[in-house]
Amino acid sequence: EFVVRLAKRGIELLVPPDKAIIDVLREAGVEIKTSCEQGVCGTCLTQVIEGEPEHNDLYLSDEEHESGRLMTPCVSRARSKLLVLDL
Ligand code: FES
């Protein structure tokens, strides 16, 4: 599990191992645009402010994965205990 902090909203949410970030966001009433929810389309693309994403998508390039500045919260998770997103 890890914590997602939503920088614009100033809230922190715990993401358990069996849930996607977007599920946790929805439960907290935070709606973000999604489409495929399989890491393919890039609709949910979100900026990472702090922390290390664990990329599970097929959308971003290897370079973008390495830079860690963007992530797809529909399928990707965090390697770090805290992930700060621009949401
Ligand atoms: Fe398509 Fe996340 S909704 S990549």
XYZ file of C-alpha atoms and ligand atoms in Angstrom:
91
model
C 0.000 0.000 0.000
C 1.013 3.588 -0.460
C -0.326 7.067 0.042
C -1.410 9.372 -2.753
C -1.405 13.054 -1.922
C -3.499 15.285 -4.152
C -1.558 18.526 -4.218
C -4.353 20.825 -5.412
C -6.914 19.441 -3.017
C -4.591 19.004 -0.069
C -5.820 15.507 0.752
C -4.068 12.186 1.244
C -5.565 8.830 0.349
C -4.343 5.336 1.192
C -4.187 2.988 -1.798
C -4.457 -0.663 -0.690
C -2.828 -3.434 -2.777
C -6.131 -4.609 -4.245
C -7.283 -1.221 -5.526
C -6.263 1.042 -8.384
C -5.510 4.695 -7.720
C -8.570 5.733 -9.763
C -10.827 3.539 -7.612
C -9.544 5.196 -4.463
C -9.976 8.620 -6.067
C -13.565 7.814 -7.022
C -14.417 6.613 -3.552
C -13.150 9.947 -2.255
C -15.357 11.778 -4.754
C -12.467 12.830 -6.975
C -13.433 12.265 -10.595
C -10.723 12.230 -13.210
C -11.229 11.558 -16.884
C -10.631 7.953 -17.885
C -11.411 5.864 -20.909
C -9.725 2.500 -21.378
C -8.742 2.020 -17.711
C -6.135 -0.428 -18.982
C -3.156 1.859 -19.401
C -3.519 2.103 -23.170
C -5.233 5.378 -24.108
C -3.519 8.028 -21.969
C -6.772 9.790 -21.046
C -6.031 9.608 -17.324
C -2.478 10.913 -17.669
C -1.509 12.779 -14.501
C 1.530 14.799 -13.512
C 3.689 13.467 -10.715
C 5.065 16.096 -8.367
C 6.896 13.842 -5.959
C 7.532 10.141 -5.455
C 8.346 7.285 -7.770
C 5.590 5.819 -9.958
C 5.453 2.111 -10.741
C 4.375 2.202 -14.357
C 2.023 -0.507 -15.589
C 0.818 1.254 -18.717
C 1.526 0.707 -22.391
C 1.012 4.349 -23.282
C 4.105 6.241 -22.129
C 7.497 5.765 -23.749
C 10.431 4.210 -21.900
C 11.919 7.695 -21.559
C 8.728 9.058 -20.065
C 8.599 6.115 -17.676
C 12.127 6.819 -16.564
C 11.545 10.527 -16.077
C 8.722 9.721 -13.641
C 6.955 13.021 -14.349
C 3.743 11.518 -15.702
C 1.728 8.458 -14.789
C -1.521 6.676 -15.586
C -3.479 6.262 -12.347
C -5.839 3.699 -13.923
C -3.187 0.967 -13.829
C 0.039 2.403 -12.438
C 0.987 2.463 -8.803
C 3.840 3.740 -6.623
C 7.237 2.389 -5.694
C 7.625 5.043 -3.032
C 5.472 5.161 0.093
C 4.127 8.526 -1.006
C 3.120 9.731 -4.424
C 2.207 13.396 -4.828
C 0.000 14.028 -7.857
C -1.041 17.291 -9.489
C -4.737 16.731 -8.803
Fe -6.630 4.887 -20.545
Fe -5.715 5.370 -18.053
S -7.750 5.507 -18.805
S -4.605 4.962 -19.847
